[in-house]
XYZ file of C-alpha atoms in Angstrom:
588
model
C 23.533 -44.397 -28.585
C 22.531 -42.818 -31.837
C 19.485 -40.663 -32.192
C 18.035 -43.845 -34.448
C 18.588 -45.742 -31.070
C 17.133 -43.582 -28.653
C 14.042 -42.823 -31.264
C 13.595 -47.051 -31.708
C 13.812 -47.182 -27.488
C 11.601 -44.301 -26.990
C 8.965 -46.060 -28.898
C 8.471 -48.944 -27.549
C 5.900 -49.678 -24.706
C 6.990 -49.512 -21.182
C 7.514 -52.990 -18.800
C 5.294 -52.926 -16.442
C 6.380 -54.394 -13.369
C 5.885 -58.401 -12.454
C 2.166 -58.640 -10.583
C 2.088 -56.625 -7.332
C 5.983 -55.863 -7.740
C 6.435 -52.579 -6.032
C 10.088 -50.696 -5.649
C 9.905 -49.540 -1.714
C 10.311 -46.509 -2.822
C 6.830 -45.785 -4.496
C 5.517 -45.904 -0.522
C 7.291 -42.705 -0.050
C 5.804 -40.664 -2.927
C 2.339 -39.276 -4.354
C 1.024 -42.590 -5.491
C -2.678 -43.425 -7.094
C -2.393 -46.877 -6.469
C -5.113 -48.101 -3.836
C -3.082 -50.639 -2.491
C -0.168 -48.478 -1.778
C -2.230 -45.647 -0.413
C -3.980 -48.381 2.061
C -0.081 -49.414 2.939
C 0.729 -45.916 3.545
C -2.579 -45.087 5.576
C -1.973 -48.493 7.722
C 2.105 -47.689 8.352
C 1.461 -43.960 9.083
C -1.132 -45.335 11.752
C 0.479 -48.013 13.269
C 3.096 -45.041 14.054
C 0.472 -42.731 15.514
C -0.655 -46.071 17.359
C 2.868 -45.953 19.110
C 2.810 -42.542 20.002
C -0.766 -42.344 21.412
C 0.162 -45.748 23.009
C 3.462 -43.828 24.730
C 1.010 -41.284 26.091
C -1.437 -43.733 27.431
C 1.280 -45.045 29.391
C 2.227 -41.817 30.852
C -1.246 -41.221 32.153
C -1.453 -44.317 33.744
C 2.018 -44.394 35.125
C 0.366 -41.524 36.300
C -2.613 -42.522 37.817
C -0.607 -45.727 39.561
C -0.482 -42.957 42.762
C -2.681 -40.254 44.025
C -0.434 -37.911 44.093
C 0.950 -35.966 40.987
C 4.605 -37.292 41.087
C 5.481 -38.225 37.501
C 3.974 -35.083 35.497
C 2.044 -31.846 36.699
C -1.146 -31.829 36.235
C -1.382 -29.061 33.317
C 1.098 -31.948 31.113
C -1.015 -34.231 32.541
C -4.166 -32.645 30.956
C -2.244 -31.651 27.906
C -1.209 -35.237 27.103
C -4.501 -36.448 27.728
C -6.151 -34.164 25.440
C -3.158 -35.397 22.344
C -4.230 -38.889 23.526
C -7.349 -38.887 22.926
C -7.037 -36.789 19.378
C -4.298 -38.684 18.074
C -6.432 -42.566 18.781
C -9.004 -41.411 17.213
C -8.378 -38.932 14.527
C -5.185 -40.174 13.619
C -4.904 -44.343 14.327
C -8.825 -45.528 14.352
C -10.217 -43.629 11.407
C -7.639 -43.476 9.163
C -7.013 -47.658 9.648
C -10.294 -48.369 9.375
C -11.770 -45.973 6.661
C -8.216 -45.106 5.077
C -6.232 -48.788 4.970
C -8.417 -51.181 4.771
C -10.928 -49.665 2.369
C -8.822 -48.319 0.473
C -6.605 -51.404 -0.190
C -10.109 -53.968 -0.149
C -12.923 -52.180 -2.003
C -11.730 -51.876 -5.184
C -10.169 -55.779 -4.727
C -13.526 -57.148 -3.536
C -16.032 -55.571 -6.456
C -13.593 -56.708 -8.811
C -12.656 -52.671 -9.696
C -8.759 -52.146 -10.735
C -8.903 -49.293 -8.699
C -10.856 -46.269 -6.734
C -13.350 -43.674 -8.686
C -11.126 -41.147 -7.951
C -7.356 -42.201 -7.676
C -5.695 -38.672 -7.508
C -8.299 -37.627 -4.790
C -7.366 -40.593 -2.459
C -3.389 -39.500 -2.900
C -4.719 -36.216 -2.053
C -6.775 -37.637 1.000
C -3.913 -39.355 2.299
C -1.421 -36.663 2.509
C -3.757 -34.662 3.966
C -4.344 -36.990 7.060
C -0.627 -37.286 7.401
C -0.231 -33.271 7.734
C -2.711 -33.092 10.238
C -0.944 -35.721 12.434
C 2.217 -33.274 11.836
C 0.225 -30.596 12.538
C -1.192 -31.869 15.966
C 2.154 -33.349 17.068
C 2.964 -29.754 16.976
C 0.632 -28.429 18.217
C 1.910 -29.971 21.992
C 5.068 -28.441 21.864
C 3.483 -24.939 21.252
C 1.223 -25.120 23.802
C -2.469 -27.126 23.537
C -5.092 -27.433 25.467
C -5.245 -27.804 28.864
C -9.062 -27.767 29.721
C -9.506 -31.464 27.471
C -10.429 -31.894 24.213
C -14.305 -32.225 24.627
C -14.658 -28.988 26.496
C -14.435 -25.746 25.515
C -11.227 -24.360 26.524
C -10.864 -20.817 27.964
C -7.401 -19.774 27.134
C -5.333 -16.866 28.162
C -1.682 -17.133 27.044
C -0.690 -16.419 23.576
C 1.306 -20.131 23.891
C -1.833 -21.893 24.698
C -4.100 -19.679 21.927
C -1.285 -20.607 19.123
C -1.122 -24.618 19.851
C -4.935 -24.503 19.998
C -4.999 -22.954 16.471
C -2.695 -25.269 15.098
C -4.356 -28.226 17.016
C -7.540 -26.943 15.262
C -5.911 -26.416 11.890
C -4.722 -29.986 12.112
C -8.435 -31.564 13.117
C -9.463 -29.611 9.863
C -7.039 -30.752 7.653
C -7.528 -34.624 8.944
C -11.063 -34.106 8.392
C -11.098 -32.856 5.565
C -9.049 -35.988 4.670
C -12.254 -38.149 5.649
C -14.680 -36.365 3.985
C -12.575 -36.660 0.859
C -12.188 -40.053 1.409
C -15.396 -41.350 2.262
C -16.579 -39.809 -1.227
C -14.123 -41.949 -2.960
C -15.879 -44.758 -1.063
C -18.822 -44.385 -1.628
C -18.913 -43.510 -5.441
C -16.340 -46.747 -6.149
C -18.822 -49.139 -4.336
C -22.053 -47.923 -5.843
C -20.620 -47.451 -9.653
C -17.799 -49.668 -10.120
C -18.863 -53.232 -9.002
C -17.800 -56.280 -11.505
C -20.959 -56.654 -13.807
C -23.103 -59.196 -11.398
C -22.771 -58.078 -8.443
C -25.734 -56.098 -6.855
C -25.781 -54.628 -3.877
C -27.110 -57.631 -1.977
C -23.997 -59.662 -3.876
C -21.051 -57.292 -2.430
C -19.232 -58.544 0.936
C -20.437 -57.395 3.828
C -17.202 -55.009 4.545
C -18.611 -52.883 1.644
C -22.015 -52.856 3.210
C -20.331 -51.516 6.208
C -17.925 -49.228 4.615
C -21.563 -47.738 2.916
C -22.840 -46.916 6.024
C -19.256 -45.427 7.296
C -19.271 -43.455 4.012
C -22.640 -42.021 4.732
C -22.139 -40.638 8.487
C -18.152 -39.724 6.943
C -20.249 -37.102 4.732
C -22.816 -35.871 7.090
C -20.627 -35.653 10.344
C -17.664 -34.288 9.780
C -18.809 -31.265 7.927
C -20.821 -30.082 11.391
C -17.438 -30.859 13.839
C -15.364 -28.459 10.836
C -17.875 -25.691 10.875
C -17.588 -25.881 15.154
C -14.074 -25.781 15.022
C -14.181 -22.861 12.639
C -16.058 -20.742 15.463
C -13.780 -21.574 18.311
C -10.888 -20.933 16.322
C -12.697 -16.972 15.268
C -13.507 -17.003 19.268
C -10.235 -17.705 19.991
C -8.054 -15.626 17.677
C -10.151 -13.005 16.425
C -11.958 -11.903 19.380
C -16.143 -12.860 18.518
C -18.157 -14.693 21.044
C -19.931 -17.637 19.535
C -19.565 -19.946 22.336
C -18.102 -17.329 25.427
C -20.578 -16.624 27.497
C -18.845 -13.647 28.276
C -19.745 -11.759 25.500
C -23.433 -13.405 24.627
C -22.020 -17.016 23.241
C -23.513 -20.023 24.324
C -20.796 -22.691 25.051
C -23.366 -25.275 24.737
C -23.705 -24.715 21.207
C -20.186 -25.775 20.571
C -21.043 -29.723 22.551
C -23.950 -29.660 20.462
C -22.076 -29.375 17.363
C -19.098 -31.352 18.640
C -21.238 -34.303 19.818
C -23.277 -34.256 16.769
C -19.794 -35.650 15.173
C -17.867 -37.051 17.990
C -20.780 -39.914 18.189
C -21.261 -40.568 14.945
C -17.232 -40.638 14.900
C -17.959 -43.849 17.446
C -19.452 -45.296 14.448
C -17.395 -44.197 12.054
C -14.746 -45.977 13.928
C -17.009 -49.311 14.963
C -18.630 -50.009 11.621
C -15.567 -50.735 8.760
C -14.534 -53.482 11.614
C -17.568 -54.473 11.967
C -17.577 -55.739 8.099
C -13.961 -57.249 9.206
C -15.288 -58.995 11.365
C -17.917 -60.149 9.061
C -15.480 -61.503 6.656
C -13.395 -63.101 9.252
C -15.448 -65.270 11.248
C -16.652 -67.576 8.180
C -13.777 -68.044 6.596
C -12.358 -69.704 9.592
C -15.397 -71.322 11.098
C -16.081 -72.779 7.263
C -19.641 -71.854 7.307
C -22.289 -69.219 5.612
C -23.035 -66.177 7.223
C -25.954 -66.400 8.860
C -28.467 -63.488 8.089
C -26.369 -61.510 5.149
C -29.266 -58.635 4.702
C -29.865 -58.650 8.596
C -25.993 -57.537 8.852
C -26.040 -55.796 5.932
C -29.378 -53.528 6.635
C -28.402 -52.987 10.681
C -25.011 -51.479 9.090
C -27.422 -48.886 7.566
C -29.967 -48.616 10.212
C -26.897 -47.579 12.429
C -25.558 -45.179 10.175
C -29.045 -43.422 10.319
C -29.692 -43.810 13.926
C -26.057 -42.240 14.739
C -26.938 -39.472 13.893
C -30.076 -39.214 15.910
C -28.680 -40.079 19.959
C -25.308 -37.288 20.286
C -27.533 -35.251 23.288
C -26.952 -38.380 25.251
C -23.633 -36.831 25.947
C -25.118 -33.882 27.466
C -27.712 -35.270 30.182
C -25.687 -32.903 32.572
C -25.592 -30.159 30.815
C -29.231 -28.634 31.412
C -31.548 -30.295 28.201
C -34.875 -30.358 28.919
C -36.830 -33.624 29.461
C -38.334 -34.393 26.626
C -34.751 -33.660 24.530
C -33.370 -36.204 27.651
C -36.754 -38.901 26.791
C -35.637 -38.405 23.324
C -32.193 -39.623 23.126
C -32.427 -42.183 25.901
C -34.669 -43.765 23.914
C -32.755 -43.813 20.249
C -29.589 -44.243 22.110
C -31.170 -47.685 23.228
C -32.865 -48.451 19.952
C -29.513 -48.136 18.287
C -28.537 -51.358 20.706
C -30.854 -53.228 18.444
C -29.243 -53.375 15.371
C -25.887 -53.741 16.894
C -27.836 -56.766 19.027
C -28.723 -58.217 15.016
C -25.068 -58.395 14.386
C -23.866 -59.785 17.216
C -26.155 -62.515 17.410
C -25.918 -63.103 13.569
C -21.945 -63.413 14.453
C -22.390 -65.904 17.034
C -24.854 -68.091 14.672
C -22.071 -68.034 12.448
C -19.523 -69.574 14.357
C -21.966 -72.444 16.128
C -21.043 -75.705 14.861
C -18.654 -74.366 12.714
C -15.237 -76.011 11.663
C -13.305 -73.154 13.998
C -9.615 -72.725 13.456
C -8.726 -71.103 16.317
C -5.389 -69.217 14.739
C -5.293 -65.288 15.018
C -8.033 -63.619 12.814
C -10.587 -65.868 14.643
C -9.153 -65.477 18.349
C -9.062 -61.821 17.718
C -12.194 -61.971 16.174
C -14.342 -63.970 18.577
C -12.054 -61.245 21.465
C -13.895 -58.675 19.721
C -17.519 -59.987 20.154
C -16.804 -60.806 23.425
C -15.291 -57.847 24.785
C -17.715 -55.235 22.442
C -20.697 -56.657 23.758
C -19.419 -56.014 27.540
C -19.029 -51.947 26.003
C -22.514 -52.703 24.404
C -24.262 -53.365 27.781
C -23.131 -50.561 29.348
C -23.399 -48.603 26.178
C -27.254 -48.839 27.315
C -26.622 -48.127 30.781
C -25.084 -45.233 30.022
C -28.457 -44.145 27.945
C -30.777 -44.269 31.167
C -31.037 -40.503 32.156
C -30.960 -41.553 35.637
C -27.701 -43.647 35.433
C -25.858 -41.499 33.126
C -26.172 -38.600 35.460
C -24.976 -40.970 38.427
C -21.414 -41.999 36.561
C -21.648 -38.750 34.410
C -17.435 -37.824 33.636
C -16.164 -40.532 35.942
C -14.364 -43.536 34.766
C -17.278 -45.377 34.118
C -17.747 -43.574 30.998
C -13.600 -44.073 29.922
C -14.302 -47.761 30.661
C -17.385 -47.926 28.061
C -15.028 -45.990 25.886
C -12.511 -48.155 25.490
C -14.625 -51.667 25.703
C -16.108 -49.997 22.684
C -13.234 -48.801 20.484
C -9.710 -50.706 22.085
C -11.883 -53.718 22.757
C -13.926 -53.710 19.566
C -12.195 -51.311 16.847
C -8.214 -52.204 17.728
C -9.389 -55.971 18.336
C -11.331 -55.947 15.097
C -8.353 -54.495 13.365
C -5.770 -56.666 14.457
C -8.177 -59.913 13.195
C -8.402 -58.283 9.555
C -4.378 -57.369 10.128
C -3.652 -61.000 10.450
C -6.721 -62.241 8.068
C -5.594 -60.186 4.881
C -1.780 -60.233 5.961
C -1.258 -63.319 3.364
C -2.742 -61.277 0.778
C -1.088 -58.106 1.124
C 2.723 -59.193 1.809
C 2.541 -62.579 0.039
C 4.040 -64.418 3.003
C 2.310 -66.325 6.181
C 2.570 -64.689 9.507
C 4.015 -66.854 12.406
C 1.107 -68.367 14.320
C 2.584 -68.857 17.751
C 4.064 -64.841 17.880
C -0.012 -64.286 16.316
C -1.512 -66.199 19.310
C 0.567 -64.474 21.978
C -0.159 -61.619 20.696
C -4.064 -62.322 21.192
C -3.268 -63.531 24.677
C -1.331 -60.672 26.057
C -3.639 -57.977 24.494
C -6.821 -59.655 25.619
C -5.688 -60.139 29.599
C -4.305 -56.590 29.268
C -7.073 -54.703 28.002
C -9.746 -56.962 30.492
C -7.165 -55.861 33.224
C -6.978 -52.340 32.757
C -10.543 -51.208 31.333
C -12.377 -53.582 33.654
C -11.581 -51.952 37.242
C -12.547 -48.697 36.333
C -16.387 -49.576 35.959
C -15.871 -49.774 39.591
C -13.884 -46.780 39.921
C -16.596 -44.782 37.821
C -19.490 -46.302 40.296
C -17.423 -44.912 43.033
C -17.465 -41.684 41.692
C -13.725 -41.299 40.460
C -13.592 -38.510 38.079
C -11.683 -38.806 34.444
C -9.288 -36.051 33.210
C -7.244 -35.605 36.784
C -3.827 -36.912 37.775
C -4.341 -36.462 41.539
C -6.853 -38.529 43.294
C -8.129 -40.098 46.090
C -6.268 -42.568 47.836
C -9.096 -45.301 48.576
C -8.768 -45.075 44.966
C -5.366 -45.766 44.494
C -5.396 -50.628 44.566
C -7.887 -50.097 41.247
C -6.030 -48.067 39.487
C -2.471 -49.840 40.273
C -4.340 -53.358 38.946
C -5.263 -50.669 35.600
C -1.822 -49.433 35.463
C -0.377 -53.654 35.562
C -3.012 -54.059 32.869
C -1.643 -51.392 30.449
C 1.346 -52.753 31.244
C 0.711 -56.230 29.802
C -1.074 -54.314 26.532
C 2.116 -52.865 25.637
C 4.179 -55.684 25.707
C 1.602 -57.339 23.686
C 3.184 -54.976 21.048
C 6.431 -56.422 21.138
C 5.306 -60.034 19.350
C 3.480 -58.013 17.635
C 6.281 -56.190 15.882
C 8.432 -59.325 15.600
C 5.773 -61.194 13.996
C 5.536 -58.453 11.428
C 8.837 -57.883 10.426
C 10.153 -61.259 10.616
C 7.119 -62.736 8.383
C 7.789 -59.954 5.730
C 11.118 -60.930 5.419
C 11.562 -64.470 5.853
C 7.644 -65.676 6.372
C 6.280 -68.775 4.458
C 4.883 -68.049 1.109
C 1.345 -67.562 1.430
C -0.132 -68.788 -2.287
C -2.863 -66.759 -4.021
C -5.793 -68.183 -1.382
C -4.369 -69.805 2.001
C -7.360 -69.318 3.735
C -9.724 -70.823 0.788
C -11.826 -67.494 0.782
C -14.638 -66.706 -1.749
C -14.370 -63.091 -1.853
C -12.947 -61.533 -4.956
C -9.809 -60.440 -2.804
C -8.620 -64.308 -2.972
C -8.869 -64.797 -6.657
C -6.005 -62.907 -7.465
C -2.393 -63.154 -6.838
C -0.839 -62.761 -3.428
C 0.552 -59.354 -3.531
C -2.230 -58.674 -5.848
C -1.345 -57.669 -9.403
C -0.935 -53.438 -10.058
C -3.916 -53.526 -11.321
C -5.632 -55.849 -9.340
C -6.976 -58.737 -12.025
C -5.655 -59.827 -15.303
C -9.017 -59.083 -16.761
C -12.959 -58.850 -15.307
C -13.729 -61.239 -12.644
C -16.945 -62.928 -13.029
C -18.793 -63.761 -10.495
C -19.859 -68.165 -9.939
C -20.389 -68.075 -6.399
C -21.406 -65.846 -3.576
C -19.101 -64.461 -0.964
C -19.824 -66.772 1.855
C -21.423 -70.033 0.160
C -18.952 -72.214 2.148
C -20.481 -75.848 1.867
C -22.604 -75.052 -0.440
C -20.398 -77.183 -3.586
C -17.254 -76.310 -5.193
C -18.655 -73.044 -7.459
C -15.661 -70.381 -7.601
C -15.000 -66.990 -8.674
C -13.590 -67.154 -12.084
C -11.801 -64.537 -14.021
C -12.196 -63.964 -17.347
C -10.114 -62.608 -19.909
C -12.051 -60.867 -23.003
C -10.569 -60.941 -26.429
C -10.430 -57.566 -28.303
C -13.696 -58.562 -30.498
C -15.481 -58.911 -27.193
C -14.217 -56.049 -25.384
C -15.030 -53.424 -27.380
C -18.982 -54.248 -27.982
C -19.159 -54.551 -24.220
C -17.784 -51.603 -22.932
C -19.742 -49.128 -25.679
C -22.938 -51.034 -24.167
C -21.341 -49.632 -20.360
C -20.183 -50.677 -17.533
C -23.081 -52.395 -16.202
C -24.179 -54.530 -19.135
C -20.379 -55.541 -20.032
C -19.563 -59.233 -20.115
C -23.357 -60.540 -18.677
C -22.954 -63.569 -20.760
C -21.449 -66.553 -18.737
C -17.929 -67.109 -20.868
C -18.157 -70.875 -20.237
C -21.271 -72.825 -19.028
C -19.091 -74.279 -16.079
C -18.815 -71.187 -14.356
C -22.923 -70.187 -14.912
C -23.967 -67.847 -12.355
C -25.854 -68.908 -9.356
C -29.141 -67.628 -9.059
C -28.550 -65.099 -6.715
C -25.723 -63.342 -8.831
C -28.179 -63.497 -11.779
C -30.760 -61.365 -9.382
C -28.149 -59.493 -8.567
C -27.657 -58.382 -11.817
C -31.463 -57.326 -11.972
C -31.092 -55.119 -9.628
C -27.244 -54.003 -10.730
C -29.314 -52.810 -14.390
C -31.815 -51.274 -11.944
């Protein structure tokens, strides 16, 4: 090729790829794309899902016997402790606030991407460094004592995995904080022109709220691990008695996270769930603002109830009147939603396919970890069942039952969109079947081993004990082979699934109104909005995109990003009323 040649090739503009084409390679590198970073998040968890999965089975292979006869109990502690770490800092969170914000938000305002693109690359390498890190941190030597408590180590083993597991809860939180930013500043600034606040989908009301208790949270948890990690390797005494510490300190400071972290985790499927249930029951939401102001009120109230963790631990009783009493006004606005949910789907047109079974599972079973969500906030009663399996029962109602549930309804309800191709129902609706009988059968029993008076966090036990926890250990049983339609479904629909089409479920959101993977940069030009999210019934209005010529273009965008394109483009796609208040309020 002459140098004429390569100048003339050299000039001309690169081919982009066809809409939503992606080499599988670019999931493998440092890539800005939000979509691709939500794919990456989402994979990476899914295999952190596995492994914490693999250890949950090993404690209650475990458990199946009083005695200690499949690991000692110092492994036993130690993969309890990874456990618990790795489900929530490493497979909840990162899902939740990493893959499905990430690869929604911008998709649902109409953005063609996050405010900050580089910073959400950043964000997710980070989180998958940490889970490196922890992993690692077992085979040097972590924690023995559980991951809530603070541990008094001796050997130089132990001390090293506990820095590294601390090194790695830093890094993955940093990850959050960094994220959550990103969140926040793309919903509040980068909305199409139209949509206010009370306009956006009710996932980016939740995702708000997430955002918020992301930023104010995890800062407190870093700073606590940043003592224990000077207590441990440099010798100071911030939370060892021993030396003048006070190792209640450290639970205040870990609890003032680790319950907002319970929201943190809840809330982003909350909105799922929000967006699920009227598609497929073909009916409004009922109460939009109710949902969408309860996602704030919990965000705020969060962050007012962590002592309720430490009724035990020698507060005084007006701290203990204190936090009973938020921790069972924060039941109210979780009550709103709930009831908001069911209005939704009465006398609706249900399709009872995946996203709604697991959807309706996760009202269901999150309103069982609701109830005794407030019975665990009565002083009296939480000092009763205080660190016995009542309280790992509430747990996991809460976050397997609602979180993992919630997740695996948006998984199915947005797997059209993201692959292009239709998952198989019947693998879909086994895999609700299995995973509902599984969880009821193994998190149910042990409200009645908490009542009486098993303890969490040992491997040897009682034998009067030992029927319950066999029917638990036949329940996990059933939950992981729920996995194994689970993983058929996925990769069999990927590869030789039905094609999906742009909108299969007939959604309003703006996710729908583009192509099926979506484009690289999300819409061929600014959607406008003709409709609201959820105005099902309510006539044949649709989101419309509009493509400005270059005369247009340029006067809007020098007027910014809030006043561009206000003018309706064609009188049969004139704004409903609402969207036109919303865009009062957007100039406000």
């Amino acid at each position: 090729m002459t140098q004429a040649e390569l100048q003339e090739k050299a000039n001309q503009p690169a081919q982009p790829p066809e809409p939503g084409e992606r080499k599988w390679q670019d999931y493998f590198t440092f890539n800005t794309d939000h979509k691709v970073i939500g794919i990456q998040y989402l994979v990476t968890a899914f295999v952190f899902f596995f492994i914490g999965g693999i250890l949950a089975s090993i404690i209650r292979v475990e458990l199946a016997t009083p005695a200690s006869d499949l690991v000692s109990p110092e492994t036993y502690n130690r993969v309890f402790t990874m456990h618990g770490t790795i489900m929530i800092f490493l497979w909840v969170v990162p899902a939740g606030t990493g893959a499905f914000a990430n690869y929604l938000i911008p998709l649902m305002i109409g953005a063609k991407d996050m405010a900050f693109p580089k910073l959400n690359a950043v964000a997710f390498w980070m989180n998958a460094v940490g889970g490196l890190l922890l992993l690692s941190s077992f085979f040097v030597g972590p924690a023995e004592a559980g991951w809530t408590s603070y541990p008094p180590l001796s050997t130089t083993a132990s001390r090293a995995g506990e820095a590294i597991w601390i090194l790695s809860l830093l890094t993955a939180g940093t990850s959050s904080i960094l994220g959550g930013l990103n969140i926040g500043v793309t919903i509040l600034k980068m909305r199409v022109p139209g949509m206010g606040l009370n306009q956006m989908p009710l996932f980016c009301w939740s995702m708000l709220s997430t955002t918020a208790l992301q930023l104010l949270a995890t800062p407190v948890l870093a700073a606590a691990l940043i003592l224990l990690a000077f207590d441990l390797l440099a010798g100071t005494t911030f939370f060892n008695p021993t030396g003048g510490g006070d190792p209640v300190v450290y639970q205040h400071m870990f609890w003032f996270y680790s319950h907002p972290a319970v929201y943190i985790m809840i809330l982003p499927f909350f909105g799922v769930i929000s967006e699920v249930l009227p598609v497929h029951a073909r009916k409004p939401i009922f109460g939009y603002r109710a949902i969408a102001y309860s996602s704030i009120a919990i965000s705020f109230l969060g962050l007012l109830v962590w002592a309720h963790h430490m009724f035990t631990s020698g507060t005084p009783g007006w701290m203990r009147m204190f936090f009973m009493i938020a921790s069972m006004v924060i039941a109210v606005p979780t009550g709103i939603k709930v009831f908001s949910w069911l209005a939704t789907i009465w006398g609706g047109k249900l399709t009872l396919d995946a996203p709604m079974l697991f959807g309706m599972g996760f009202v269901s079973v999150f309103v069982i970890g609701g109830i005794t969500g407030v019975m665990l906030a009565s002083v009296p009663f939480d000092i009763h069942v205080h660190d016995t399996y009542f309280v790992v029962a509430h747990l996991h109602y809460v976050l397997f039952g609602g979180s993992v549930l919630g997740l695996f309804a948006g998984f199915y309800h947005w797997f059209p969109k993201v692959t292009g191709r239709m998952y198989n129902e019947t693998l879909g609706q086994i895999h609700f079947v299995l995973t509902y009988i599984g969880l009821n059968l193994t998190f149910m029993p042990m409200h009645e081993l908490g009542l009486l008076g098993m303890n969490r966090r040992i491997a040897i036990y009682d034998p009067k004990f030992q029927a319950l926890n066999e029917l638990c250990t036949v329940g996990a049983i059933i939950m992981d082979t729920s996995i194994i339609p689970f993983l058929i479904n996925v990769f069999w629909s990927i590869a030789r699934g039905k094609k999906a089409g742009d909108n299969p479920w007939k959604g309003l959101t703006l996710e729908w109104m583009t192509t099926s993977p979506p484009a690289i940069e999300n819409f061929e030009g600014v959607p406008v909005l003709a409709t609201g999210p959820y105005d099902y019934g309510m006539g044949d209005r649709k989101y419309q995109t509009y493509v400005p010529t270059s005369d247009e273009r340029e006067p809007a965008l020098a007027a910014g990003p809030n006043s561009a394109l206000r003018a309706d483009p064609d009188p049969a796609v004139a704004a409903h009323p609402d969207d036109r208040q919303g865009e009062s309020q957007n100039r406000e």
